[in-house]
Tab-separated table of C-alpha atoms in Angstrom:
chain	number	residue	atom	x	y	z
A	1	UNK	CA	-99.687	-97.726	-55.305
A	2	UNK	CA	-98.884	-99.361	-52.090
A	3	UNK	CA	-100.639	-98.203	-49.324
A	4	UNK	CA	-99.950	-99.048	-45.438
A	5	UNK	CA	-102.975	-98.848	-42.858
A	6	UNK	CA	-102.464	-98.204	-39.166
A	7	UNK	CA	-104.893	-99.069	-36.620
A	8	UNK	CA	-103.576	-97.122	-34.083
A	9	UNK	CA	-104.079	-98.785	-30.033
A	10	UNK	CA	-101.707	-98.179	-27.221
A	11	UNK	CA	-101.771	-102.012	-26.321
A	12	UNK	CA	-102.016	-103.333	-29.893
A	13	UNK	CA	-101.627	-101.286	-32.787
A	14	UNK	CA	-102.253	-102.929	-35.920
A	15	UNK	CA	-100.597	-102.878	-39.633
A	16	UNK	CA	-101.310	-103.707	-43.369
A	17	UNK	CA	-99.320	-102.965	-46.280
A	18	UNK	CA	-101.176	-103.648	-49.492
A	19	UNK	CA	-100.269	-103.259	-53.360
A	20	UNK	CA	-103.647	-101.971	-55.441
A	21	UNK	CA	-103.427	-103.358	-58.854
A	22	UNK	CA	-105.609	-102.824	-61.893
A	23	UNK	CA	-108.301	-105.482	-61.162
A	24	UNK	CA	-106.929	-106.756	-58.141
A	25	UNK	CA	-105.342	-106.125	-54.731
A	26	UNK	CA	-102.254	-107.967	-52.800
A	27	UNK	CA	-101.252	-108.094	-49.557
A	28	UNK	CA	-97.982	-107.507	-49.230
A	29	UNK	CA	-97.718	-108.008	-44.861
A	30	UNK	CA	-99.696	-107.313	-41.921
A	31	UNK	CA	-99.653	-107.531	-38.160
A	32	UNK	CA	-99.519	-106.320	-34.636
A	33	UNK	CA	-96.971	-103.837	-32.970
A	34	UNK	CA	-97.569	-104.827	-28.849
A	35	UNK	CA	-95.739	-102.831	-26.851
A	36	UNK	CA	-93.870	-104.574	-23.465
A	37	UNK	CA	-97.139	-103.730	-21.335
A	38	UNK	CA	-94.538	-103.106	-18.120
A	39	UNK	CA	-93.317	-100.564	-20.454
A	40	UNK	CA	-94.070	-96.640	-19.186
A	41	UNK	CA	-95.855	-94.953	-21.894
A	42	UNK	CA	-93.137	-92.983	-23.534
A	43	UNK	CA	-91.246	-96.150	-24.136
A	44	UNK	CA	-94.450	-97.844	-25.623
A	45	UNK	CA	-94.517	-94.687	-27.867
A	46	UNK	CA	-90.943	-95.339	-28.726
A	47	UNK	CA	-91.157	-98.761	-29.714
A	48	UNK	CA	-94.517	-98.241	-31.794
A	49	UNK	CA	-91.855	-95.619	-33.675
A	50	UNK	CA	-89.659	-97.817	-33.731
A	51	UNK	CA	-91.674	-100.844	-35.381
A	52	UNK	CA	-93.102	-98.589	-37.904
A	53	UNK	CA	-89.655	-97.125	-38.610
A	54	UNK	CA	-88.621	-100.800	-39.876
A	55	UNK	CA	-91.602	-101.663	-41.574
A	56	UNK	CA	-91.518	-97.948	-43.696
A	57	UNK	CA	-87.546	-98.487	-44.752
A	58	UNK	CA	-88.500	-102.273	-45.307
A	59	UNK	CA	-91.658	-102.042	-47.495
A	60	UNK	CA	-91.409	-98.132	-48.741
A	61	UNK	CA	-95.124	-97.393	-48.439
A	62	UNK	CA	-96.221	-94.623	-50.845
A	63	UNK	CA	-99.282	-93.311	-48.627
A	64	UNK	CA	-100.096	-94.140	-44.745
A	65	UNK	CA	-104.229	-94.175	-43.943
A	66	UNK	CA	-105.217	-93.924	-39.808
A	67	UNK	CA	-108.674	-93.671	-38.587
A	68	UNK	CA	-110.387	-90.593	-38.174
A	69	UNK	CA	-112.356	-91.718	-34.556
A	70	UNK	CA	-114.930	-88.858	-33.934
A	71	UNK	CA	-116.756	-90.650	-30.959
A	72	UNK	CA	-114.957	-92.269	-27.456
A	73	UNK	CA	-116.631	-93.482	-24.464
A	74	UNK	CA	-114.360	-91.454	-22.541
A	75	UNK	CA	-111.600	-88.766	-22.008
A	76	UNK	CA	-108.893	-90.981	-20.668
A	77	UNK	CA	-109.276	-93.450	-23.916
A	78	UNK	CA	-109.054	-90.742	-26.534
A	79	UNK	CA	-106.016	-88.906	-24.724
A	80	UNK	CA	-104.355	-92.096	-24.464
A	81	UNK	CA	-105.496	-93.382	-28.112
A	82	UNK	CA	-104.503	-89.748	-29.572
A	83	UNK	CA	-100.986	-89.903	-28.251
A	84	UNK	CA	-100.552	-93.088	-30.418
A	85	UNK	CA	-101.602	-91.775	-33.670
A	86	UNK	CA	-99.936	-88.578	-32.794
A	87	UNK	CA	-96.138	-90.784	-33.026
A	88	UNK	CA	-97.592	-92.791	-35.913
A	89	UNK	CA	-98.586	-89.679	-37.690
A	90	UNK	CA	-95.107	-88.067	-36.866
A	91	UNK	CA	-93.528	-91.267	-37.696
A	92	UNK	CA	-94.638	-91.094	-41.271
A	93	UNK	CA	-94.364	-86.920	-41.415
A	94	UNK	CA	-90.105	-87.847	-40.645
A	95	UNK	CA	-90.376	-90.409	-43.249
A	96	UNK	CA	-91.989	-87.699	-45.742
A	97	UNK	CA	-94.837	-90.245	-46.339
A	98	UNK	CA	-98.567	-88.261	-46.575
A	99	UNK	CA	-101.297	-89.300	-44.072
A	100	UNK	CA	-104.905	-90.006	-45.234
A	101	UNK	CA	-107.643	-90.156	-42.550
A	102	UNK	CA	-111.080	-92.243	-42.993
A	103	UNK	CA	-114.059	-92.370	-40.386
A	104	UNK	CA	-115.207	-95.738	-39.530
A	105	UNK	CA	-117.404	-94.895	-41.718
A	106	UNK	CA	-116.335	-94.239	-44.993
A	107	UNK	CA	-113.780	-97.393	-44.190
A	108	UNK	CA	-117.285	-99.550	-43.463
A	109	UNK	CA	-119.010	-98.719	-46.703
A	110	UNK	CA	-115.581	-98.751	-49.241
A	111	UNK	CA	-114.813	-102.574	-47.532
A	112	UNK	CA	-118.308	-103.728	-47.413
A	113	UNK	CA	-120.674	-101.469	-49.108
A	114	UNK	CA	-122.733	-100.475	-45.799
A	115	UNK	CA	-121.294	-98.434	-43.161
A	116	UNK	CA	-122.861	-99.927	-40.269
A	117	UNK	CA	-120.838	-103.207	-41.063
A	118	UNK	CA	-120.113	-105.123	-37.689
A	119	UNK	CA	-116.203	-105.715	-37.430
A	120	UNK	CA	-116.896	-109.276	-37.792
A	121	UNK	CA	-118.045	-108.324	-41.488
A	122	UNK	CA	-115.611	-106.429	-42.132
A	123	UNK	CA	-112.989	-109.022	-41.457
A	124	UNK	CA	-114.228	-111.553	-43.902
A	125	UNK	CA	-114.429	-109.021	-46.505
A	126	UNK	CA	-111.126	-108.262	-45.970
A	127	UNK	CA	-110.269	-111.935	-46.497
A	128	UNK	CA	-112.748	-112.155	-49.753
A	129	UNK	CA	-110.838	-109.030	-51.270
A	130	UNK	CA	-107.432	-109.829	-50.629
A	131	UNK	CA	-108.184	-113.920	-51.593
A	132	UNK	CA	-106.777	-114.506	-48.000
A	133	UNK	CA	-107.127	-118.620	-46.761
A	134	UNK	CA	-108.363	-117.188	-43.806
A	135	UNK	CA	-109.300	-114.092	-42.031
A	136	UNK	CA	-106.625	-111.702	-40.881
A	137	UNK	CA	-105.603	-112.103	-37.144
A	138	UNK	CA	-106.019	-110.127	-34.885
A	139	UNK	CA	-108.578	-107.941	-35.715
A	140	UNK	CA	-105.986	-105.045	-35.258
A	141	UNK	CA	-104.328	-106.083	-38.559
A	142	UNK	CA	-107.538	-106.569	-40.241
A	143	UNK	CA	-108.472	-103.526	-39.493
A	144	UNK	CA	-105.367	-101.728	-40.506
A	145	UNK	CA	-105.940	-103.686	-43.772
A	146	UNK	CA	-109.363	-102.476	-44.152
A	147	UNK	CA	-107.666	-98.746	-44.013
A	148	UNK	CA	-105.402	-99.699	-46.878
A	149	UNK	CA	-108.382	-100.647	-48.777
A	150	UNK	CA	-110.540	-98.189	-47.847
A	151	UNK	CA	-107.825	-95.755	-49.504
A	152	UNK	CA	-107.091	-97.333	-52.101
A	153	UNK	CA	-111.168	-97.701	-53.390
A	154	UNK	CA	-111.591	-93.891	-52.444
A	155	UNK	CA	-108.747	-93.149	-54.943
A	156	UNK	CA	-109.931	-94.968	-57.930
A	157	UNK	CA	-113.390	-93.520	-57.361
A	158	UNK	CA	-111.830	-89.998	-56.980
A	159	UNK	CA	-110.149	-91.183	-60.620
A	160	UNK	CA	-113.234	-91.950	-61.940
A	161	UNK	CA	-115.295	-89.017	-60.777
A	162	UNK	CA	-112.287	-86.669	-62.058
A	163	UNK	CA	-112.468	-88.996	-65.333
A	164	UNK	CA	-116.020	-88.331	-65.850
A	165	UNK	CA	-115.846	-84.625	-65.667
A	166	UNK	CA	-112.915	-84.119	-67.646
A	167	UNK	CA	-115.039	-86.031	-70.298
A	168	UNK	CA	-118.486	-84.175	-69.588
A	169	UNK	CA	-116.094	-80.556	-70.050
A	170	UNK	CA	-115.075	-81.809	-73.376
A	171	UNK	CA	-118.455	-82.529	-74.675
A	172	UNK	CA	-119.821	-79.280	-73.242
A	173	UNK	CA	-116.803	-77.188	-74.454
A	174	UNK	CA	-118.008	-79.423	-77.890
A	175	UNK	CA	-121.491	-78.318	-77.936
A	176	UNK	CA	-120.157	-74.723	-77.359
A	177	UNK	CA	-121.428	-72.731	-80.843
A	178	UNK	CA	-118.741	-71.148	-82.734
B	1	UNK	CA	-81.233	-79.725	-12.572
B	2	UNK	CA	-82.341	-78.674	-16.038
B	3	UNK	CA	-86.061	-79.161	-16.611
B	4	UNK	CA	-87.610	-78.661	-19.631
B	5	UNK	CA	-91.772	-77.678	-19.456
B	6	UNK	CA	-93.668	-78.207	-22.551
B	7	UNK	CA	-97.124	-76.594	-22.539
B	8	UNK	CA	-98.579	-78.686	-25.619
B	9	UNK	CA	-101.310	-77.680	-28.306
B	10	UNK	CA	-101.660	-77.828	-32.273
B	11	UNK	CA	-102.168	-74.022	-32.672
B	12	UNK	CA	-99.405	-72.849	-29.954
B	13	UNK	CA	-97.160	-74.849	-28.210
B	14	UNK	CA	-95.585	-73.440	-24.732
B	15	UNK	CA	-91.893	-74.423	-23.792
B	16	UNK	CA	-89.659	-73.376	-20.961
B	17	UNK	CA	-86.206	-74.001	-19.594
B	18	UNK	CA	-85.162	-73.877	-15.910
B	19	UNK	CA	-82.400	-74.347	-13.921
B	20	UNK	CA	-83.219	-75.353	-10.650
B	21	UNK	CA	-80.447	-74.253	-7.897
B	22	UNK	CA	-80.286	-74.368	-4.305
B	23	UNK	CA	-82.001	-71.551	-2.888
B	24	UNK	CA	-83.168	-69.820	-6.247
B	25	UNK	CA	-84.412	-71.490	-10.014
B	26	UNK	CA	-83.110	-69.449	-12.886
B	27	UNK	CA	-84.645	-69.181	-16.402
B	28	UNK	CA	-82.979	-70.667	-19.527
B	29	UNK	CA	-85.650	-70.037	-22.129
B	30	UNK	CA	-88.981	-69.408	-22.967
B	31	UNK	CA	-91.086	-68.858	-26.170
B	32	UNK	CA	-93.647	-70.748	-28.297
B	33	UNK	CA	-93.704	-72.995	-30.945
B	34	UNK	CA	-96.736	-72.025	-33.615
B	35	UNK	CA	-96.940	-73.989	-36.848
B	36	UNK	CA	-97.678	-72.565	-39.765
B	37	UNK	CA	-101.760	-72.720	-39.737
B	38	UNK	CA	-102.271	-73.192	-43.454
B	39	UNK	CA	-99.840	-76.194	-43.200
B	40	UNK	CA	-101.493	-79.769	-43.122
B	41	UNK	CA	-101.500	-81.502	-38.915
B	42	UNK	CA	-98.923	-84.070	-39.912
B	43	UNK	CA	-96.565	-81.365	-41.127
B	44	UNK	CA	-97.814	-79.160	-37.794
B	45	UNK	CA	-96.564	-82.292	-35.893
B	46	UNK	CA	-93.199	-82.095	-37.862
B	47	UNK	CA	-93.054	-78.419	-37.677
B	48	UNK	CA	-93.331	-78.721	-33.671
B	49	UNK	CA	-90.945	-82.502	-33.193
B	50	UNK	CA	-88.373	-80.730	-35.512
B	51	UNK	CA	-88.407	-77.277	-32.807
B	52	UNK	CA	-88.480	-79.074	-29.857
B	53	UNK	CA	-85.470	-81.472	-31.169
B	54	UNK	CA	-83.452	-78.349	-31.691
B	55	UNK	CA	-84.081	-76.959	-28.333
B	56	UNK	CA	-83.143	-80.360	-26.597
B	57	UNK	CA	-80.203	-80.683	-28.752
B	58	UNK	CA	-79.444	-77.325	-28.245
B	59	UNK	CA	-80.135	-76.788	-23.783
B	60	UNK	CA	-79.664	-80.413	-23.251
B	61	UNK	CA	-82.874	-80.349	-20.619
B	62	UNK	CA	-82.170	-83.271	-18.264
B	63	UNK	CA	-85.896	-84.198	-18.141
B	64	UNK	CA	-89.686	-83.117	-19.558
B	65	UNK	CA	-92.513	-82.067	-17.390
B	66	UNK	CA	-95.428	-81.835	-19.611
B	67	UNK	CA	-99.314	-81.425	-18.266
B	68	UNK	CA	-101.426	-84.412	-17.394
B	69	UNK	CA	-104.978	-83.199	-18.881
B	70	UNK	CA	-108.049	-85.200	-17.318
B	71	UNK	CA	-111.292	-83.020	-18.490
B	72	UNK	CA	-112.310	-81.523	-21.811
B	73	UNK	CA	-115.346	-79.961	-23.543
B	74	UNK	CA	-115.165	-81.868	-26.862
B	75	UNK	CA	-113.506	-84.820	-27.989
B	76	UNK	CA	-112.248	-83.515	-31.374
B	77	UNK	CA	-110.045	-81.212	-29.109
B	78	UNK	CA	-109.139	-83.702	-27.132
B	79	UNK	CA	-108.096	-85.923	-29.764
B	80	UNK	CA	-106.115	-83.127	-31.589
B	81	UNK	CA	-104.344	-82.004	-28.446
B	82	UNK	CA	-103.507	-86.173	-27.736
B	83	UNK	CA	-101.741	-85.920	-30.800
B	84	UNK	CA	-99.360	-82.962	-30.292
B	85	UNK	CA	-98.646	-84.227	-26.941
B	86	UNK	CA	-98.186	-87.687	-28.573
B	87	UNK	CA	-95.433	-86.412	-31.169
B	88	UNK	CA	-93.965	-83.862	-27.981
B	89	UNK	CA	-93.180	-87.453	-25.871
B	90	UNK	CA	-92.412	-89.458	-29.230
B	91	UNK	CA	-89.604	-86.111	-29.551
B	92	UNK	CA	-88.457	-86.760	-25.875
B	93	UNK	CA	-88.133	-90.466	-25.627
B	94	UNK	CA	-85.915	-90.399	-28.968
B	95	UNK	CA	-83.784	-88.180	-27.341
B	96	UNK	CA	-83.381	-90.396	-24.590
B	97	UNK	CA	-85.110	-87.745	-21.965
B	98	UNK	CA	-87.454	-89.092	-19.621
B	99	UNK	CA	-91.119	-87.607	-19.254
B	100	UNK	CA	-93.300	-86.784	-16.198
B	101	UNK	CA	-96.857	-85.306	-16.196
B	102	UNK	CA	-98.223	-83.110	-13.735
B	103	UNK	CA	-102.157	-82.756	-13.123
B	104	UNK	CA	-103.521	-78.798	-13.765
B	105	UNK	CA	-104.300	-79.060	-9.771
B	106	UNK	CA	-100.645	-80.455	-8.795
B	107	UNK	CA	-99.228	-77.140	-11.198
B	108	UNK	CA	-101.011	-74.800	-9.408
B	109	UNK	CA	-100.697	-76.035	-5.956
B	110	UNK	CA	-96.710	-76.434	-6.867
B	111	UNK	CA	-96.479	-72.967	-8.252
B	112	UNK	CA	-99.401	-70.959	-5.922
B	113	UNK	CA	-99.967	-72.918	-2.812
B	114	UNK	CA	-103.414	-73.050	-4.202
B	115	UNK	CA	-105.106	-75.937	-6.159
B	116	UNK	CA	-107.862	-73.616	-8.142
B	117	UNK	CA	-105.219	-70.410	-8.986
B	118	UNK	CA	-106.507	-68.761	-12.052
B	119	UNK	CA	-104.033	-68.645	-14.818
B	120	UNK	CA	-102.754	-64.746	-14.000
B	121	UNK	CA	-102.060	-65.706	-10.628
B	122	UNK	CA	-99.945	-68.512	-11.715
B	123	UNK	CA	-98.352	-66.388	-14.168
B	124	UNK	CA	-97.427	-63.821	-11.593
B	125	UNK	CA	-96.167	-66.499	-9.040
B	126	UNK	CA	-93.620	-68.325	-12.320
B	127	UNK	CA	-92.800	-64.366	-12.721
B	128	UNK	CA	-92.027	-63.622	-9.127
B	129	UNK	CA	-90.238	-66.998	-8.715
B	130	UNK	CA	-87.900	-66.698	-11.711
B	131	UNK	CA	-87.519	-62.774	-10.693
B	132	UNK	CA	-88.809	-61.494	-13.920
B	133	UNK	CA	-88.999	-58.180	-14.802
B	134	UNK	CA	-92.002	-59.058	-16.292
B	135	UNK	CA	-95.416	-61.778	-16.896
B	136	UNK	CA	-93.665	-64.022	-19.108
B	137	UNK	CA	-95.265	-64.248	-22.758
B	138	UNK	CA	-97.728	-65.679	-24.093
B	139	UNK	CA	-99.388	-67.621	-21.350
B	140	UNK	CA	-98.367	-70.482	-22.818
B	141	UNK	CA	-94.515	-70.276	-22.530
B	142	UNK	CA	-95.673	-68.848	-18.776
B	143	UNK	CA	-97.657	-72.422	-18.439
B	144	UNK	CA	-94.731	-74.538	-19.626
B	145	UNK	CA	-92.620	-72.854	-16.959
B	146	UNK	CA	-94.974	-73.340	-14.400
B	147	UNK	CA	-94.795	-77.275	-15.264
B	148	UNK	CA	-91.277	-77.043	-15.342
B	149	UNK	CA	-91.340	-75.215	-11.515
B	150	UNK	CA	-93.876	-77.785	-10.097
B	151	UNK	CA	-91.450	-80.193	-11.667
B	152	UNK	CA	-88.515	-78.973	-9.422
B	153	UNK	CA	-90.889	-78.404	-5.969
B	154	UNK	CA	-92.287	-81.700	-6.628
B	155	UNK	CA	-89.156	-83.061	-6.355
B	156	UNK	CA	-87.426	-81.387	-3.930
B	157	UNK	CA	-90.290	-82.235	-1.682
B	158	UNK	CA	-89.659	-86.039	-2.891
B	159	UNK	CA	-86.102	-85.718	-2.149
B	160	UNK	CA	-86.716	-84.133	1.320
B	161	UNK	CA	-89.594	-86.624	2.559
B	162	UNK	CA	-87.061	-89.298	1.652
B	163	UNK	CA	-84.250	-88.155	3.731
B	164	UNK	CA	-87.080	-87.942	6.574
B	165	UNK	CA	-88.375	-91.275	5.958
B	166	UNK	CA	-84.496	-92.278	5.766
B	167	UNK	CA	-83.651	-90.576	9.146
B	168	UNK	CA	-87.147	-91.930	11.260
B	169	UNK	CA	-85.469	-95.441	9.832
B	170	UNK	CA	-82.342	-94.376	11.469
B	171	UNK	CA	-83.888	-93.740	14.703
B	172	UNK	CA	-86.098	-96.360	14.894
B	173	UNK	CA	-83.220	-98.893	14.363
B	174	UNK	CA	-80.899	-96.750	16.897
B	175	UNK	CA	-83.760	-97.613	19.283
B	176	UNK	CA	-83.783	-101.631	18.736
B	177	UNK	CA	-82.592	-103.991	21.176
B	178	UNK	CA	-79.312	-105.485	21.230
């Protein structure tokens, strides 16, 4: 499965494409989309579409993960912040690529086991689990990479659970008398 | 002038067409775009870019007045609406139409003469204006032509404080010594 993780920012919005494997992950590339600042906003949208356009035909991502924010600091941020993952949602909805969502977190606990993780944390995990030289700059992209990872973990538990079921129906439907 | 108003939300997005003409603006179109609830956001955002392409394609608006929101009650709304109004510009700027936003007060004042109009006034004032024979329906195709009025006032007024400014110049270097 390759998954791509957006960390969606009007200034800087950050990507990671990652391969899950059977025991281990790869990175496959990851960076920052940083739109002309001088820019009006629609443009900035455009070229955010744009960017992710390329990277989707380039790399073929199978599944696209964004953050689920549920708390801002104010109205202007989230309007502005919302546009963004509006055109990055709709830029993967053209492409016919499904969009996950993850709160901070359920992407704090699958990286790093606690959910209160500071970013910093987060980060080096990201390194550790991707056997990275160092960590991934700028935070935007380590983020986004977190996302990827955070998807990928929540699938292969959701395997598991399913796994375990299945198997707990079968020796139920076993026990059944005849 | 042909201004397109888009009156933007995830359950029912407004839109209206106007023509604006000398003495009198004239309606193109009006309706509302309303994904298909049971259908997942990113394919609502699809649902809506994919409607709103066709009507640019097909009325060729010259430019996109959309509403410049400042105060909510909850910041899931917020968020959601930031979205669809994300994806509306995304649909805009790809078509190569540029985008203006209009404050709720700047609508009203365009389209009433009063900053604090409730919504039926306005909608009787965009009915009266465009000679109607009746409110237009819903209130949000009435709210997208309201942006799309305050659109043309806004820039008539624009247009006519220039060619004051322009003519004062005039004067005032008519007046200058040899």
């Amino acid at each position: 499965m390759r998954v791509l993780g957006i960390d969606c920012g009007s200034q800087v919005t950050g990507f990671g494409i990652i391969d899950s494997g059977e025991q281990r992950h790869h990175l496959v590339v990851a960076g920052a989309i940083r739109p002309q600042p001088k820019k009006r906003f629609s443009e900035k949208l455009l070229e955010i579409h744009h960017e992710l356009d390329q990277l989707i035909a380039g790399y073929g991502p199978d599944i696209m993960a964004v953050e689920d924010q549920f708390y801002f600091s104010n109205f202007r941020s989230v309007l502005k912040l919302g546009q963004v993952k509006g055109a990055v949602i709709l830029t993967a909805a053209r492409a016919g690529i499904p969009v996950v969502e993850y709160s901070p977190l359920e992407i704090k606990s699958a990286v790093t086991g606690y959910g209160r993780a500071e970013k910093s944390q987060v980060q080096t995990m990201v390194e550790k689990l991707l056997r990275l030289a160092a960590p991934p700059e700028p935070l935007d992209a380590s983020d986004a990479l977190a996302l990827a990872i955070c998807h990928i973990h929540t699938s292969a538990t959701q395997v598991r659970i399913r796994a375990a079921a299945s198997t707990a129906a079968a020796t139920r439907h076993g026990d059944e008398p005849c």
